């Protein structure tokens, strides 16, 4: 895809695009029970690719629908460039939206679908034709304008939906699980194209997914949702390297999580005492988190480098993945874990059923509370 000059942002769009989106105490309650979205605070910077990531039912779609204006917040506010838009109707917010199910009009041609938002905005015919052509070029569908949606593949239909969502130079593009209906290979292709679209248009993207890999590869920052609340916000690297709590450690990437007690800077787990690097406040609700590529596995205690933290384990499985081995571990307290080892780093002694010692450097663990 390339940016045709016909889609250069109009001055008005450019000015509006300079606004930061601020969510303050945004709350949606549907019934008497727990709110679907519970006091969400979030700043989305102009031009940023921000992903809302969380399990099904955690409030991502409701949050997106409040941003676009389809759902009215029960309380809280939404500001764009300092201006409160909580009560602004959707069409006046000028946000583009892409859904999982494409939501194209089946009786309209591809070009008519893409032209739809321009018709609503009463853009003159010649200008409409120029903008539609530009948008179709942008998503690699030049020459497909006269087809009907049913004559296109799922991936092509989603490109039409993308073209329709950006043709009017929106201030913000919102995407609700746009790739979830596509098969894996197509999803990866479209991920790359969405990333390119973001780079080329310089628009703010707010992207929703429940797929952590998708969130990691696409996003500048990720906001992680759990039961209607944001439990962490950060860059993919920050959240992966330093998960702030157990939920993030478990939801984003894989982890071995050791539940224990922290006192005087020493973590006690199943009769072992481990050093903790940073100054962490004492408490009963702590866990030590080790990412799989930081976990090492030794045949016995003598092979553990001095100064490392270590836990005895039983190997439950070893699988070969071409570029690495994955070793599954079971620990004394019935918890499980895993290590990812280089292909030539697995001695024969590390086989299913074997007692081993899992170990890691103090600086490679993260102590979490909560
Ligand atoms: P997600 O997009 O993360 O899967 P949703 O925002 O769709 O989550 O839903 C969050 C919660 O709100 C869920 O418990 C869901 O059942 C509830 N919910 C969503 N929409 C409605 C609605 N229109 N009426 C009642 N409950 C709803
Ligand atoms: Mg959803």
Coordinates of C-alpha atoms and ligand atoms in Angstrom, one line a residue:
X1 CA 0.0 0.0 0.0
X2 CA 1.2 3.5 -0.6
X3 CA -0.2 6.9 0.2
X4 CA -1.8 8.5 -2.8
X5 CA -1.6 12.3 -2.8
X6 CA -5.4 12.4 -2.9
X7 CA -5.5 11.3 0.7
X8 CA -3.3 14.0 2.1
X9 CA -5.0 15.2 5.3
X10 CA -7.1 18.3 4.7
X11 CA -6.1 21.2 6.9
X12 CA -9.2 20.8 9.2
X13 CA -8.4 17.2 9.8
X14 CA -4.8 17.9 10.4
X15 CA -5.6 20.5 13.1
X16 CA -8.2 18.3 14.7
X17 CA -5.7 15.4 14.7
X18 CA -3.4 17.4 17.1
X19 CA -5.8 16.5 20.0
X20 CA -5.0 14.1 22.8
X21 CA -7.9 11.8 23.7
X22 CA -8.4 11.8 27.5
X23 CA -10.7 9.3 29.2
X24 CA -11.5 10.3 32.8
X25 CA -13.4 8.0 35.2
X26 CA -15.2 6.6 32.2
X27 CA -17.9 4.2 33.5
X28 CA -20.6 2.1 31.9
X29 CA -23.2 0.3 33.9
X30 CA -25.8 -1.9 32.2
X31 CA -27.5 -3.4 35.2
X32 CA -27.3 -3.5 38.9
X33 CA -24.2 -5.7 39.0
X34 CA -20.5 -4.8 38.4
X35 CA -20.0 -2.1 35.8
X36 CA -19.0 -3.3 32.3
X37 CA -16.4 -0.5 32.3
X38 CA -15.3 0.8 35.7
X39 CA -13.7 4.3 36.1
X40 CA -11.3 4.0 33.2
X41 CA -8.5 6.7 33.0
X42 CA -6.4 6.8 29.9
X43 CA -4.6 9.3 27.8
X44 CA -4.1 8.5 24.1
X45 CA -1.5 10.6 22.4
X46 CA -2.0 12.1 18.9
X47 CA -0.7 9.7 16.3
X48 CA -0.3 6.8 18.7
X49 CA -1.1 3.2 18.1
X50 CA -2.8 2.2 21.3
X51 CA -4.3 -1.2 21.9
X52 CA -6.9 -2.3 24.4
X53 CA -6.1 -5.9 25.2
X54 CA -8.0 -8.2 27.5
X55 CA -10.1 -11.3 27.8
X56 CA -13.6 -11.6 26.4
X57 CA -16.1 -9.6 28.4
X58 CA -13.4 -7.3 30.0
X59 CA -15.0 -4.1 28.6
X60 CA -12.9 -3.4 25.5
X61 CA -15.8 -3.0 23.1
X62 CA -17.8 -0.9 25.5
X63 CA -14.9 1.4 26.0
X64 CA -14.4 1.8 22.2
X65 CA -18.1 2.4 21.8
X66 CA -18.0 5.2 24.4
X67 CA -15.1 6.7 22.5
X68 CA -16.8 6.6 19.2
X69 CA -20.1 7.7 20.7
X70 CA -22.4 4.7 20.1
X71 CA -22.6 4.1 23.9
X72 CA -23.3 6.8 26.4
X73 CA -21.2 6.7 29.5
X74 CA -23.0 6.3 32.8
X75 CA -20.4 8.6 34.3
X76 CA -17.0 10.1 33.5
X77 CA -15.8 12.2 30.7
X78 CA -14.1 12.0 27.3
X79 CA -12.0 14.9 26.0
X80 CA -10.4 15.5 22.6
X81 CA -7.7 18.2 22.6
X82 CA -9.1 19.5 25.9
X83 CA -12.7 19.8 24.7
X84 CA -15.3 17.6 26.3
X85 CA -17.0 15.4 23.6
X86 CA -18.9 13.1 26.0
X87 CA -22.2 14.5 24.6
X88 CA -21.1 15.0 21.0
X89 CA -23.0 12.7 18.6
X90 CA -20.9 10.1 16.8
X91 CA -21.0 11.7 13.3
X92 CA -19.7 15.0 14.8
X93 CA -16.8 13.3 16.4
X94 CA -15.4 12.4 13.0
X95 CA -13.9 9.1 14.1
X96 CA -13.4 6.2 11.7
X97 CA -14.5 2.7 12.9
X98 CA -13.7 -0.8 11.7
X99 CA -15.6 -3.8 13.1
X100 CA -14.8 -7.5 13.2
X101 CA -17.6 -8.4 10.8
X102 CA -16.8 -5.8 8.2
X103 CA -20.4 -4.4 8.3
X104 CA -20.4 -3.5 4.5
X105 CA -23.7 -2.8 2.7
X106 CA -24.2 -5.9 0.6
X107 CA -26.3 -4.1 -2.1
X108 CA -23.7 -1.4 -2.7
X109 CA -20.6 -1.7 -4.8
X110 CA -17.2 -1.5 -3.2
X111 CA -16.8 2.2 -4.4
X112 CA -20.3 3.1 -3.1
X113 CA -19.5 1.5 0.3
X114 CA -16.3 3.5 0.5
X115 CA -18.1 6.7 -0.6
X116 CA -20.8 6.3 2.0
X117 CA -19.3 8.5 4.7
X118 CA -18.6 11.2 2.1
X119 CA -22.2 11.1 1.0
X120 CA -23.2 11.6 4.6
X121 CA -20.9 14.6 4.7
X122 CA -22.2 16.0 1.4
X123 CA -18.8 15.9 -0.3
X124 CA -19.2 16.9 -4.0
X125 CA -19.2 14.1 -6.6
X126 CA -15.8 14.9 -8.2
X127 CA -14.1 15.1 -4.8
X128 CA -15.8 11.9 -3.7
X129 CA -14.5 10.0 -6.8
X130 CA -11.0 11.3 -6.2
X131 CA -11.0 10.4 -2.5
X132 CA -12.6 6.9 -3.1
X133 CA -10.0 6.1 -5.7
X134 CA -7.2 7.2 -3.3
X135 CA -8.6 5.2 -0.4
X136 CA -8.9 2.0 -2.6
X137 CA -5.3 2.5 -3.8
X138 CA -4.3 2.8 -0.2
X139 CA -5.7 -0.6 0.7
X140 CA -4.5 -2.3 -2.5
X141 CA -7.9 -2.5 -4.0
X142 CA -7.5 -0.2 -7.0
X143 CA -9.7 -1.4 -9.9
X144 CA -12.1 -3.3 -7.6
X145 CA -14.6 -0.5 -7.1
X146 CA -17.4 -2.0 -9.2
X147 CA -17.5 -5.3 -7.3
X148 CA -20.0 -6.2 -4.7
X149 CA -18.9 -7.3 -1.2
X150 CA -19.9 -10.9 -1.8
X151 CA -17.5 -11.1 -4.7
X152 CA -14.6 -10.4 -2.4
X153 CA -12.7 -12.6 0.1
X154 CA -12.9 -11.9 3.8
X155 CA -9.5 -10.1 3.8
X156 CA -10.6 -7.9 0.8
X157 CA -13.8 -7.1 2.5
X158 CA -11.9 -5.9 5.6
X159 CA -9.7 -3.8 3.3
X160 CA -12.9 -2.1 2.0
X161 CA -14.0 -1.5 5.6
X162 CA -10.6 0.1 6.3
X163 CA -10.8 2.3 3.1
X164 CA -14.3 3.4 4.2
X165 CA -13.1 4.2 7.7
X166 CA -10.2 6.5 6.5
X167 CA -11.7 8.0 3.3
X168 CA -13.0 11.1 5.2
X169 CA -9.7 11.8 7.0
X170 CA -11.0 10.9 10.5
X171 CA -9.4 12.3 13.6
X172 CA -9.0 8.9 15.2
X173 CA -9.4 5.4 13.8
X174 CA -11.0 2.8 16.1
X175 CA -10.7 -0.8 15.2
X176 CA -12.7 -3.5 17.2
X177 CA -11.0 -6.9 16.7
X178 CA -10.8 -6.2 12.9
X179 CA -8.8 -9.4 12.2
X180 CA -10.4 -11.9 14.5
X181 CA -12.5 -13.4 11.7
X182 CA -9.6 -14.1 9.4
X183 CA -7.3 -17.1 9.3
X184 CA -3.8 -16.9 10.8
X185 CA -1.9 -16.2 7.6
X186 CA -4.3 -13.5 6.3
X187 CA -4.3 -12.0 9.8
X188 CA -0.5 -11.6 9.7
X189 CA -0.6 -10.0 6.3
X190 CA -3.3 -7.5 7.3
X191 CA -1.5 -6.8 10.6
X192 CA 1.5 -5.6 8.6
X193 CA -0.8 -3.5 6.4
X194 CA -2.6 -1.9 9.3
X195 CA 0.8 -1.1 10.8
X196 CA 1.8 0.5 7.5
X197 CA -1.5 2.4 7.2
X198 CA -0.8 3.8 10.6
X199 CA 2.7 4.9 9.7
X200 CA 1.6 6.4 6.5
X201 CA -1.5 8.2 7.6
X202 CA -0.1 9.4 11.0
X203 CA -3.5 9.0 12.5
X204 CA -4.3 8.0 16.1
X205 CA -5.3 4.3 16.1
X206 CA -7.2 2.7 19.0
X207 CA -7.2 -1.0 18.3
X208 CA -9.0 -3.7 20.3
X209 CA -7.9 -7.3 20.4
X210 CA -7.9 -10.3 22.8
X211 CA -4.8 -11.7 21.0
X212 CA -1.7 -10.8 23.0
X213 CA 0.7 -11.5 20.1
X214 CA -1.3 -9.1 17.9
X215 CA -1.2 -6.5 20.6
X216 CA 2.6 -6.9 21.0
X217 CA 3.5 -6.7 17.4
X218 CA 1.3 -3.7 16.5
X219 CA 1.2 -1.4 19.4
X220 CA 3.1 1.6 20.6
X221 CA 1.4 1.1 23.9
X222 CA -1.0 -1.5 25.3
X223 CA -3.8 -0.9 27.9
X224 CA -4.6 -4.2 29.6
X225 CA -8.2 -4.7 30.7
X226 CA -9.5 -7.0 33.4
X227 CA -13.1 -7.0 34.5
X228 CA -13.9 -3.5 33.3
X229 CA -10.7 -1.9 34.6
X230 CA -7.4 -1.0 33.2
X231 CA -4.8 -3.0 35.2
X232 CA -1.7 -1.8 33.3
X233 CA -0.6 0.6 30.5
X234 CA 2.8 0.5 28.9
X235 CA 4.9 -0.3 25.8
X236 CA 4.9 -4.0 24.9
X237 CA 8.5 -4.2 26.0
X238 CA 7.9 -2.6 29.4
X239 CA 4.9 -4.8 30.1
X240 CA 6.7 -7.9 29.1
X241 CA 9.9 -7.2 30.9
X242 CA 8.3 -5.7 34.1
X243 CA 4.8 -7.0 34.4
X244 CA 3.3 -4.9 37.3
X245 CA 1.0 -7.6 38.6
X246 CA 0.1 -11.3 38.2
X247 CA -2.6 -10.7 35.7
X248 CA -0.3 -9.0 33.3
X249 CA 2.4 -11.6 33.9
X250 CA 0.0 -14.4 33.0
X251 CA -2.0 -12.7 30.3
X252 CA 0.8 -11.0 28.3
X253 CA 3.4 -13.6 27.3
X254 CA 4.2 -16.7 29.4
X255 CA 5.6 -16.8 32.9
X256 CA 6.5 -19.1 35.7
X257 CA 4.9 -17.5 38.8
X258 CA 6.2 -18.5 42.3
X259 CA 3.8 -17.6 45.1
X260 CA 5.5 -16.8 48.3
X261 CA 6.3 -14.3 51.1
X262 CA 8.6 -11.4 51.1
X263 CA 10.4 -10.2 54.3
X264 CA 13.5 -8.2 54.7
X265 CA 14.2 -8.3 51.0
X266 CA 14.2 -12.1 51.0
X267 CA 11.5 -14.0 49.2
X268 CA 10.5 -17.3 50.8
X269 CA 9.1 -20.0 48.6
X270 CA 8.5 -23.7 49.6
X271 CA 11.3 -23.7 52.1
X272 CA 13.8 -21.8 49.8
X273 CA 15.0 -18.3 50.3
X274 CA 15.7 -16.2 47.3
X275 CA 17.4 -12.8 47.0
X276 CA 15.4 -9.9 45.5
X277 CA 17.2 -7.2 43.7
X278 CA 15.1 -4.1 44.0
X279 CA 13.8 -2.7 47.2
X280 CA 10.3 -4.2 47.3
X281 CA 8.0 -3.6 50.3
X282 CA 7.4 -6.6 52.5
X283 CA 4.1 -8.5 52.3
X284 CA 2.3 -11.8 52.1
X285 CA 0.9 -11.3 48.7
X286 CA 4.0 -11.4 46.5
X287 CA 5.1 -13.6 43.7
X288 CA 8.3 -14.0 41.8
X289 CA 7.8 -14.0 38.0
X290 CA 10.3 -15.5 35.5
X291 CA 9.8 -15.3 31.8
X292 CA 10.6 -18.6 29.9
X293 CA 13.6 -17.2 28.0
X294 CA 15.2 -16.2 31.3
X295 CA 14.6 -19.6 33.0
X296 CA 17.5 -22.0 32.9
X297 CA 17.4 -25.7 33.6
X298 CA 20.4 -27.6 35.2
X299 CA 20.6 -31.4 35.8
X300 CA 21.6 -30.8 39.4
X301 CA 22.5 -28.2 42.0
X302 CA 26.2 -28.2 41.2
X303 CA 25.5 -26.8 37.7
X304 CA 23.7 -23.7 39.1
X305 CA 25.9 -20.6 38.9
X306 CA 26.5 -19.0 42.3
X307 CA 24.2 -16.1 43.1
X308 CA 21.3 -17.5 41.0
X309 CA 18.0 -18.3 42.5
X310 CA 16.9 -21.9 42.1
X311 CA 14.0 -24.2 42.5
X312 CA 14.0 -28.0 42.3
X313 CA 11.6 -29.3 39.6
X314 CA 10.5 -32.3 37.6
X315 CA 10.5 -32.1 33.8
X316 CA 7.0 -33.0 32.5
X317 CA 7.6 -32.4 28.8
X318 CA 10.3 -31.3 26.3
X319 CA 9.2 -30.2 22.8
X320 CA 11.2 -29.2 19.8
X321 CA 10.2 -26.0 17.9
X322 CA 12.9 -25.7 15.3
X323 CA 14.6 -22.7 16.7
X324 CA 14.2 -23.6 20.4
X325 CA 13.2 -26.3 22.9
X326 CA 10.4 -25.8 25.3
X327 CA 10.8 -27.5 28.7
X328 CA 7.7 -27.9 30.9
X329 CA 8.3 -28.0 34.7
X330 CA 6.4 -29.1 37.8
X331 CA 7.4 -27.7 41.2
X332 CA 7.1 -28.9 44.7
X333 CA 4.2 -26.7 45.5
X334 CA 2.2 -28.1 42.6
X335 CA 2.8 -25.0 40.5
X336 CA 4.0 -25.4 36.9
X337 CA 6.4 -23.4 34.8
X338 CA 8.4 -23.5 31.6
X339 CA 11.7 -22.7 30.1
X340 CA 12.7 -21.9 26.5
X341 CA 16.2 -23.3 25.8
X342 CA 18.4 -22.9 22.7
X343 CA 18.3 -25.9 20.4
X344 CA 21.8 -27.1 21.4
X345 CA 21.3 -26.2 25.1
X346 CA 19.3 -29.3 26.2
X347 CA 21.5 -32.1 27.7
X348 CA 20.1 -35.7 27.6
X349 CA 19.6 -35.5 31.4
X350 CA 16.8 -33.0 30.8
X351 CA 14.0 -35.4 29.8
X352 CA 10.4 -36.0 30.9
X353 CA 10.4 -37.4 34.4
X354 CA 13.9 -36.2 35.4
X355 CA 14.5 -34.3 38.6
X356 CA 16.2 -31.0 37.6
X357 CA 17.0 -27.6 39.1
X358 CA 15.3 -24.5 37.5
X359 CA 17.4 -21.4 38.0
X360 CA 17.6 -17.8 37.0
X361 CA 19.6 -14.6 37.7
X362 CA 18.2 -12.3 40.3
X363 CA 18.0 -9.5 37.8
X364 CA 15.9 -11.6 35.5
X365 CA 13.1 -12.1 37.9
X366 CA 10.3 -9.6 38.7
X367 CA 8.7 -9.4 42.1
X368 CA 5.0 -8.5 41.8
X369 CA 2.3 -7.8 44.4
X370 CA -1.3 -7.9 43.5
Ligands
LIG1 P1 -15.2 -7.2 25.4 O1 -15.3 -6.4 24.2 O2 -13.9 -7.0 26.2 O3 -15.4 -8.7 25.1 P2 -17.6 -5.9 26.2 O4 -17.3 -4.5 26.4 O5 -18.4 -6.4 25.0 O6 -16.3 -6.8 26.5 O7 -18.5 -6.4 27.5 C1 -18.2 -6.1 28.8 C2 -19.3 -6.5 29.7 O8 -20.5 -5.8 29.5 C3 -19.7 -8.0 29.5 O9 -20.0 -8.6 30.8 C4 -20.9 -7.9 28.7 O10 -21.8 -9.0 28.9 C5 -21.6 -6.6 29.1 N1 -22.3 -6.0 28.1 C6 -21.9 -5.5 26.9 N2 -22.8 -4.9 26.1 C7 -23.9 -5.0 26.9 C8 -25.3 -4.6 26.7 N3 -25.7 -3.9 25.5 N4 -26.2 -4.9 27.6 C9 -25.9 -5.5 28.7 N5 -24.6 -5.9 29.0 C10 -23.7 -5.7 28.1
LIG2 MG1 -15.5 -7.0 22.2

